[in-house]
Amino acid sequence: MSGPKVLSVAAEIFPLVKTGGLADVVGALPLALAREGVQVVTLIPGYPAVMAALEAPIAVHQFKTLMGGSARLLRGRAKDLELLVIDAPHLYARPGNPYLQAPGVEWPDNGLRFGALAKVAADIGLGLLADYQPEVIQAHDWHAGLTPAYLHYARMKNPRVQAPPVVLSIHNLAFQGLFPATLLAKLGLPPEAMGIDGVEYWGDIGFLKAGIQFADQVTTVSPSYAAEITTEEGGMGLGGLLKARAKSLVGILNGIDAEVWDPETDPDISARYTAQTLENRAINKLALQAKFGLRPDAEAPLFGILSRLTDQKGVDLLLGALPVLFAEGAQLIVCGQGEPRYEQAFAQAAERYPGAMGRFLGYREDLAHLIQAGADAILAPSRFEPCGLTQLCAMRYGAIPVVSRTGGLSDTIIDANTAGMARLAATGVQFAPATQDMLEDAIRRTCALYRDPAVWRRVQLNAMASDSSWRVSAADYAALFVHMAAKAVRAAAHDAAASAPTASDPGAPIEPRSFAAYDPSAPPPPRRATPRAAAPRSKAAAAPLRRAEER
């Protein structure tokens, strides 16, 4: 199948810059789409690591001013990826985390930094480059959320403007990109954008809200999560808007790069193996135990967790379940960082259980590979999980995922319950709801399975036989992009008429100009032909903190 030209817009991309699963997806999906005939170029900020990796860059545009300083747009390659890079030192030439200047402290100008990313993406869509015109734009998460808003207001200003359709891909609705309304003019958005039908969200500028409002299509990273985020509980203040856009919302499961995550060729593990040489995993387990100062015990079930240490990930449930885990004779390795209270609590636990528990504060790619290859089971007790990549890597490596039944975790794991075992289909252990009692029960079940070598091996082999790659999902994305590009071509002759403002019905109720002005106690007004989004019941329900990112 021959597909369209797609401009992917993102704040991070593996292997150049990574804080979480977003980077893995942005780095792997273009390579998988290439096999479907889809040509992807990724627009990325020019962080120091990106600039250092860029091969033979060519300047293709000069910006006299971009959010407060001059900038260049560079084109080049890095690690088999086709890139457009925004070389704007005043915005991106900063060391360390791309979002934070210190743990928990965001860069104060993140609104402008990622507003610039979206603005350049929109400019490219509007024909900035003579030799490159994308047919579809894929905007990832809140960082690129303003992209369709810029295109919308460009069309409002000039109905004859032609622009490609935008697919907004939501990786985690918890991170919404909220910034003060005072940035509106600096971002180059018109005054009328500051309304409930624009970018305004509870008096702030909502980057992700704007993306949902104006994107031609919204995707998220699993079918279950797509359903969850249209509810009041799962929508995190945006459930009403997402429900109103339900016909344009689809969940497509993430995959993993099967070449990067391959135990047969992995250079970061002590012993390589396949499903036919599964006994070699024991060598990795011993290496992992030695690395973390654990007792070299082949009989002890070894659990690992690779995670941000936050409430979302359910690490407080794990802390409460530690006595049960160690009473079962199991061991635990924790690799991650996050909220200081959890970092401290795991440090104290490691001191309390010497020889049975180890920890690493932070994230290292090579260590993540060794944990997947050496741990018997990988824990993911998340309260909500859009998709999750850790459990996909675990299955690929023959580590049994122990997961809560939510979002993508429920879509990718078959529970080792009576039915799953009878059908010889089980690939992991699920539990619900996400409570400490249910996690403790899942840990006991996992340890019982481990003590039956034949049953354990059957589940391992089932997991390793699962297709966690991008093969199926890339085909789904390719079909979506083909459809969006074809639809845009068919509608091109009608764009001017379709995008022209229409006179409002004088008898229709006046919509509130602001989410903050919405009165949740009043009965809902009659709806117009085009449905409006339901606002959250309270500002507290809109809930994400102002922070731009938490990784």
XYZ file of C-alpha atoms in Angstrom:
551
model
C 0.000 0.000 0.000
C 1.265 3.445 -0.896
C 0.511 5.989 1.793
C 0.603 9.746 2.221
C 3.333 12.036 3.489
C 2.897 12.468 7.243
C 4.463 15.124 9.437
C 4.807 13.756 12.972
C 5.123 16.488 15.621
C 6.456 15.591 19.057
C 8.467 16.824 22.023
C 10.700 13.751 22.285
C 11.862 10.842 20.180
C 13.860 7.702 20.985
C 16.815 7.242 20.839
C 17.669 10.955 20.796
C 15.693 12.276 23.783
C 13.427 10.257 26.070
C 11.554 10.752 29.325
C 8.913 8.051 28.843
C 6.895 5.921 26.466
C 5.998 8.853 24.202
C 9.561 8.890 22.870
C 9.478 5.141 22.172
C 6.296 5.489 20.121
C 7.470 8.555 18.197
C 10.757 6.819 17.377
C 9.375 3.413 16.397
C 6.134 4.256 14.579
C 7.745 6.014 11.565
C 9.906 2.945 10.865
C 6.865 0.671 11.070
C 4.825 3.012 8.863
C 7.579 3.011 6.242
C 6.860 -0.698 5.724
C 3.257 0.321 4.967
C 4.371 2.842 2.352
C 3.753 5.872 4.593
C 6.497 8.501 4.501
C 7.015 10.107 7.920
C 9.114 13.153 8.746
C 9.262 14.075 12.439
C 9.373 17.671 13.651
C 11.282 17.870 16.941
C 12.740 20.685 19.088
C 16.474 21.228 18.727
C 17.584 20.095 22.189
C 21.352 19.660 22.604
C 21.113 15.864 22.223
C 19.094 16.231 19.016
C 21.474 18.790 17.543
C 24.452 16.568 18.354
C 22.891 13.541 16.658
C 21.695 15.291 13.513
C 23.607 14.087 10.443
C 24.522 16.617 7.723
C 21.758 19.090 8.585
C 20.589 21.560 5.958
C 18.891 24.839 6.861
C 15.592 24.982 4.983
C 14.081 28.099 6.578
C 15.114 31.065 8.697
C 12.692 32.584 11.221
C 13.402 36.221 12.003
C 11.532 35.738 15.241
C 10.019 32.653 16.834
C 8.569 33.146 20.299
C 11.122 35.749 21.267
C 14.220 34.989 19.212
C 15.566 34.033 15.822
C 15.545 30.406 14.752
C 16.294 28.056 11.897
C 14.486 25.008 10.599
C 16.927 22.227 9.789
C 16.384 19.053 7.825
C 18.480 15.939 8.326
C 18.626 12.358 9.516
C 19.519 10.684 12.784
C 19.368 6.980 13.636
C 17.393 6.139 10.455
C 14.820 8.834 11.241
C 13.893 11.658 8.863
C 13.799 14.844 10.913
C 12.908 18.499 10.772
C 14.553 20.211 13.736
C 13.758 23.648 15.199
C 17.144 25.185 15.965
C 16.064 27.860 18.466
C 18.743 28.152 21.172
C 16.682 30.634 23.211
C 14.013 27.935 23.582
C 15.743 24.569 23.509
C 19.506 24.833 24.154
C 19.184 23.626 27.741
C 20.656 20.555 29.412
C 18.775 17.701 30.989
C 15.049 17.047 31.011
C 13.213 18.716 28.103
C 10.377 19.879 30.366
C 11.946 20.485 33.778
C 14.769 22.710 34.969
C 14.902 20.754 38.249
C 12.929 17.794 39.624
C 9.314 18.927 39.814
C 10.113 22.438 38.535
C 9.092 23.140 34.948
C 10.783 25.628 32.667
C 8.811 28.866 33.110
C 8.533 29.436 29.365
C 7.241 25.971 28.425
C 4.124 27.559 26.946
C 6.246 29.427 24.422
C 8.674 26.540 23.868
C 5.938 24.130 22.834
C 3.765 26.796 21.315
C 6.693 27.293 18.931
C 6.698 23.588 18.106
C 3.010 23.690 17.173
C 3.351 26.991 15.287
C 6.162 25.683 13.105
C 4.162 22.504 12.437
C 1.184 24.592 11.325
C 3.395 26.783 9.138
C 4.779 23.692 7.429
C 1.228 22.506 6.853
C 0.390 25.883 5.302
C 3.218 25.574 2.778
C 6.275 27.016 4.540
C 8.637 24.736 2.599
C 8.687 24.737 -1.181
C 9.881 21.130 -1.436
C 7.848 19.491 1.321
C 4.093 19.510 1.846
C 2.645 16.973 4.291
C -0.699 15.426 3.433
C -1.485 14.615 7.079
C -0.090 15.982 10.362
C 0.087 13.744 13.430
C 0.352 15.898 16.570
C 1.455 14.001 19.683
C 0.143 14.979 23.115
C -0.275 18.465 24.554
C 3.129 19.646 23.332
C 1.789 19.713 19.769
C -1.826 20.394 20.761
C -1.987 23.920 19.377
C -1.153 22.733 15.851
C -4.780 22.313 14.674
C -5.752 25.537 16.476
C -3.209 27.540 14.474
C -4.527 25.970 11.272
C -8.140 26.646 12.275
C -7.558 30.344 12.883
C -5.506 30.647 9.695
C -8.526 29.318 7.774
C -10.853 31.644 9.652
C -8.693 34.562 8.575
C -8.541 33.379 4.974
C -11.113 30.717 3.974
C -9.141 29.943 0.818
C -6.199 28.639 2.845
C -5.521 24.955 2.227
C -4.094 22.870 5.062
C -3.677 19.144 5.704
C -5.903 17.348 8.233
C -4.514 16.927 11.747
C -4.639 13.720 13.769
C -4.154 14.435 17.473
C -2.691 11.429 19.304
C -3.277 11.435 23.063
C -0.712 9.389 24.970
C -1.770 10.409 28.481
C -4.731 12.676 29.191
C -3.345 13.505 32.643
C -0.839 15.888 31.066
C -2.800 18.698 29.439
C -0.474 21.694 29.081
C -2.224 24.525 30.919
C -0.765 28.038 30.637
C -1.858 31.573 31.570
C -4.228 33.427 29.266
C -1.712 36.275 29.168
C 0.334 34.192 26.700
C -2.354 34.373 24.006
C -0.851 37.278 22.066
C 2.718 35.971 22.446
C 1.559 32.658 21.015
C 0.160 34.506 18.010
C -3.444 33.476 18.583
C -6.327 35.935 17.969
C -8.433 37.307 20.857
C -11.457 35.276 19.776
C -9.496 32.085 20.493
C -9.969 32.731 24.213
C -13.430 31.165 24.450
C -15.014 27.837 25.274
C -15.065 26.931 21.575
C -11.425 27.909 21.254
C -8.326 27.254 23.325
C -9.682 28.524 26.655
C -9.984 26.084 29.547
C -11.018 27.396 32.965
C -9.471 30.777 32.213
C -6.196 29.243 31.041
C -4.956 28.249 27.612
C -5.363 24.488 27.331
C -2.989 23.058 24.754
C -4.498 19.559 24.790
C -8.026 20.920 24.996
C -7.328 22.996 21.879
C -6.028 19.937 20.076
C -9.140 17.924 20.901
C -11.349 20.846 19.897
C -9.827 21.432 16.471
C -8.190 18.179 15.313
C -9.825 16.416 12.394
C -9.300 13.069 14.114
C -8.329 12.096 17.664
C -6.525 8.860 18.438
C -5.333 7.398 21.673
C -3.169 4.454 22.503
C -5.635 1.661 23.271
C -9.317 0.923 22.603
C -10.151 0.627 26.317
C -8.517 3.963 27.102
C -10.458 5.584 24.250
C -13.672 4.519 25.979
C -12.451 5.453 29.475
C -11.565 9.044 28.606
C -15.093 9.841 27.414
C -16.381 9.331 30.965
C -16.474 11.859 33.788
C -14.064 9.811 35.894
C -11.574 8.971 33.158
C -11.883 12.203 31.191
C -10.015 14.338 33.733
C -12.155 17.365 32.970
C -12.181 16.769 29.207
C -14.568 13.814 29.148
C -17.488 15.904 27.887
C -15.497 17.313 24.987
C -14.147 13.867 24.104
C -17.630 12.368 24.294
C -18.869 15.081 21.918
C -16.064 14.075 19.550
C -16.603 10.336 20.003
C -17.258 9.756 16.289
C -13.778 11.122 15.576
C -12.067 9.234 18.407
C -10.363 5.867 17.952
C -8.012 3.780 20.075
C -5.042 2.109 18.351
C -2.761 0.001 20.517
C 0.873 0.958 20.845
C 3.558 -1.508 19.886
C 7.247 -1.860 20.635
C 10.225 -1.866 18.309
C 10.772 -5.606 17.943
C 14.364 -5.065 16.844
C 15.307 -2.929 19.849
C 13.440 -5.261 22.230
C 14.643 -8.699 21.128
C 16.148 -11.115 23.689
C 17.834 -13.074 20.896
C 20.026 -10.110 19.861
C 19.930 -7.737 22.867
C 23.450 -6.416 23.631
C 22.431 -5.189 27.105
C 21.659 -8.554 28.697
C 24.036 -11.165 30.118
C 22.702 -14.126 28.135
C 20.670 -13.993 24.949
C 17.839 -16.449 24.452
C 14.721 -17.401 22.522
C 11.577 -19.314 23.382
C 13.533 -22.464 22.540
C 16.426 -21.562 24.876
C 14.383 -20.096 27.704
C 16.633 -21.700 30.305
C 19.222 -18.981 29.547
C 16.992 -16.487 31.369
C 18.379 -17.975 34.607
C 21.773 -16.442 33.782
C 20.206 -12.991 33.495
C 18.369 -13.505 36.778
C 21.611 -14.298 38.597
C 23.302 -11.288 36.979
C 20.422 -9.072 38.069
C 20.497 -10.397 41.629
C 24.244 -9.778 41.806
C 23.927 -6.262 40.383
C 21.423 -5.251 43.053
C 22.956 -7.140 45.965
C 20.153 -9.697 46.241
C 20.575 -13.259 47.430
C 21.475 -15.475 44.443
C 18.366 -17.620 44.732
C 16.942 -19.263 41.620
C 13.897 -20.479 43.563
C 12.790 -17.009 44.744
C 10.289 -15.321 42.407
C 11.953 -12.076 41.323
C 9.581 -9.163 40.667
C 10.642 -5.982 38.875
C 8.959 -2.635 38.421
C 10.058 -0.087 35.818
C 7.954 2.987 36.393
C 7.509 6.589 37.276
C 6.969 6.640 41.027
C 3.585 8.385 41.088
C 0.030 7.784 42.252
C -1.038 6.979 38.688
C 1.336 4.026 38.622
C -0.041 2.600 41.870
C 3.329 2.477 43.605
C 1.665 3.287 46.928
C -0.265 0.026 46.549
C 3.006 -1.820 46.026
C 4.559 -0.210 49.087
C 1.624 -1.432 51.154
C 1.879 -4.923 49.640
C 5.596 -5.397 50.355
C 5.079 -7.499 53.513
C 2.976 -9.967 51.513
C 5.487 -10.064 48.657
C 8.425 -10.836 50.933
C 6.382 -13.259 53.053
C 5.959 -15.270 49.847
C 9.751 -15.584 49.651
C 9.918 -13.270 46.655
C 12.412 -10.554 45.766
C 11.884 -7.082 44.263
C 13.840 -4.627 42.119
C 12.519 -1.091 41.707
C 13.799 1.081 38.850
C 12.305 4.552 38.488
C 11.950 8.028 39.854
C 9.143 10.432 40.601
C 7.546 11.899 43.678
C 10.129 12.413 46.470
C 7.889 10.750 49.072
C 7.854 7.531 47.058
C 11.553 7.668 46.273
C 12.228 7.963 50.005
C 9.756 5.219 50.907
C 11.383 2.727 48.525
C 14.839 3.686 49.816
C 13.676 2.917 53.361
C 12.108 -0.354 52.223
C 15.371 -1.447 50.588
C 17.128 -0.913 53.913
C 14.409 -2.836 55.740
C 14.635 -5.865 53.399
C 18.374 -6.318 52.674
C 19.151 -9.093 50.231
C 15.537 -9.231 49.079
C 15.052 -5.768 47.570
C 17.149 -3.485 45.373
C 16.440 -0.132 43.764
C 17.787 2.260 41.163
C 16.695 5.885 41.294
C 16.270 7.025 37.685
C 16.070 5.293 34.328
C 18.752 3.598 32.247
C 17.934 1.899 28.988
C 20.476 -0.894 29.437
C 19.256 -1.601 32.963
C 15.652 -1.728 31.752
C 16.626 -4.417 29.253
C 18.402 -6.504 31.914
C 15.431 -6.258 34.289
C 13.071 -7.446 31.551
C 15.431 -10.341 30.753
C 16.152 -11.355 34.369
C 13.016 -10.664 36.404
C 10.456 -13.445 36.594
C 7.540 -11.000 36.703
C 7.033 -7.302 35.948
C 4.587 -5.292 38.072
C 2.288 -2.596 36.672
C -0.359 -1.848 39.337
C -1.517 1.377 37.641
C -4.726 3.151 38.608
C -5.055 4.110 34.944
C -2.794 3.288 32.030
C -3.407 4.609 28.497
C -1.502 1.714 26.943
C 1.746 0.855 28.668
C 4.856 -0.423 26.949
C 6.488 -2.146 29.918
C 4.090 -5.088 29.815
C 4.646 -5.470 26.054
C 8.410 -5.635 26.564
C 7.898 -8.065 29.454
C 5.929 -10.490 27.287
C 8.548 -10.280 24.555
C 11.214 -11.238 27.126
C 9.267 -13.978 28.895
C 8.698 -11.979 32.094
C 5.124 -12.393 33.330
C 3.216 -9.078 33.540
C 1.240 -8.564 36.754
C -1.109 -5.709 35.923
C -4.281 -3.918 36.938
C -7.191 -4.321 34.531
C -7.333 -0.831 33.050
C -6.696 0.880 29.708
C -4.131 -0.793 27.519
C -3.172 -3.235 30.277
C -6.590 -4.856 29.931
C -6.295 -4.887 26.118
C -2.892 -6.580 25.961
C -2.874 -9.198 28.758
C -4.915 -12.411 29.071
C -5.318 -13.318 32.734
C -4.066 -16.647 34.054
C -7.456 -17.422 35.549
C -9.292 -20.721 35.163
C -10.621 -19.876 31.697
C -7.341 -18.450 30.449
C -5.374 -21.473 31.611
C -7.952 -23.935 30.271
C -7.680 -22.353 26.811
C -3.866 -22.333 27.073
C -4.052 -18.602 26.305
C -2.921 -16.863 29.511
C -0.101 -14.334 29.111
C -0.035 -12.685 32.550
C -1.869 -11.923 35.768
C -4.557 -9.239 35.976
C -6.361 -7.805 38.969
C -9.186 -5.341 39.527
C -9.956 -2.991 41.055
C -6.595 -1.308 41.680
C -6.481 -1.746 45.449
C -3.831 -3.052 47.806
C -5.879 -6.155 48.659
C -6.280 -7.092 45.007
C -2.597 -6.477 44.299
C -1.658 -8.710 47.226
C -3.917 -11.429 45.827
C -2.270 -11.051 42.394
C 1.184 -11.391 43.972
C 0.121 -14.594 45.765
C -1.347 -15.987 42.515
C 1.855 -15.160 40.641
C 4.036 -16.863 43.245
C 1.793 -19.945 43.146
C 2.149 -20.098 39.364
C 5.920 -19.747 39.670
C 6.102 -22.768 41.963
C 4.631 -24.937 39.188
C 7.425 -24.887 36.567
C 5.372 -26.490 33.790
C 2.482 -24.049 34.170
C 4.868 -21.079 34.499
C 6.697 -22.054 31.321
C 3.394 -22.381 29.464
C 2.440 -18.812 30.400
C 5.929 -17.573 29.466
C 5.718 -19.195 26.037
C 2.238 -17.779 25.465
C 3.521 -14.319 26.348
C 6.562 -14.600 24.069
C 4.348 -15.781 21.197
C 2.165 -12.655 21.481
C 2.758 -10.081 18.759
C 3.755 -6.918 20.644
C 5.245 -5.293 17.560
C 3.871 -2.390 15.531
C 2.834 -4.692 12.656
C -0.944 -4.593 13.149
C -1.165 -1.117 14.661
C 1.025 0.449 11.962
C -1.359 -0.946 9.351
C -4.253 0.628 11.269
C -2.488 4.002 11.383
C -1.620 3.740 7.691
C -5.247 3.065 6.786
C -6.340 6.025 8.904
C -3.816 8.357 7.271
C -4.816 7.194 3.786
C -8.459 7.847 4.643
C -7.725 11.309 6.082
C -5.613 12.349 3.089
C -8.213 11.123 0.581
C -11.003 12.845 2.468
C -9.038 16.108 2.432
C -8.518 15.856 -1.332
C -12.237 15.249 -1.921
C -13.176 18.184 0.300
C -10.601 20.632 -1.090
C -13.072 22.281 -3.483
C -15.451 22.935 -0.607
C -12.979 24.101 2.064
C -13.657 27.791 1.649
C -17.412 27.391 2.090
C -17.113 24.841 4.881
C -14.689 26.919 6.931
C -16.496 30.256 6.546
C -18.176 31.468 9.762
C -21.931 30.885 9.830
C -24.457 33.293 11.284
C -25.715 32.084 14.642
C -29.384 31.372 15.124
C -30.780 34.425 16.960
C -33.133 32.153 18.849
C -30.384 29.808 20.036
C -29.112 30.010 23.618
C -25.876 31.882 24.181
C -23.013 29.541 24.957
C -20.716 30.555 27.803
C -17.542 32.282 26.688
C -15.461 30.478 29.260
C -15.284 27.147 31.029
C -15.068 29.170 34.248
C -18.419 30.831 33.421
C -20.205 27.517 33.058
C -22.881 26.969 35.730
C -23.065 23.229 36.473
C -26.227 23.640 38.553
C -28.251 25.093 35.675
C -30.190 22.757 33.367
C -28.381 22.202 30.074
C -29.581 24.483 27.233
C -30.978 22.979 24.042
C -28.196 21.881 21.745
C -27.543 23.196 18.282
C -27.080 20.921 15.322
C -23.350 20.801 16.067
C -22.935 19.432 19.616
C -20.925 21.412 22.118
C -18.655 19.823 24.667
C -19.907 19.349 28.199
C -17.780 21.321 30.619
C -16.366 19.733 33.771
C -18.533 20.038 36.851
C -15.956 22.031 38.743
C -12.551 23.511 38.291
C -11.263 20.848 40.643
C -12.605 18.200 38.280
C -10.513 19.650 35.505
C -7.800 18.597 37.753
C -4.416 18.367 36.084
C -2.016 20.698 37.828
C -0.606 23.623 35.894
C 2.639 21.721 35.544
C 3.537 21.170 31.936
C 4.896 17.676 32.402
C 5.688 15.060 34.973
C 7.892 12.241 33.889
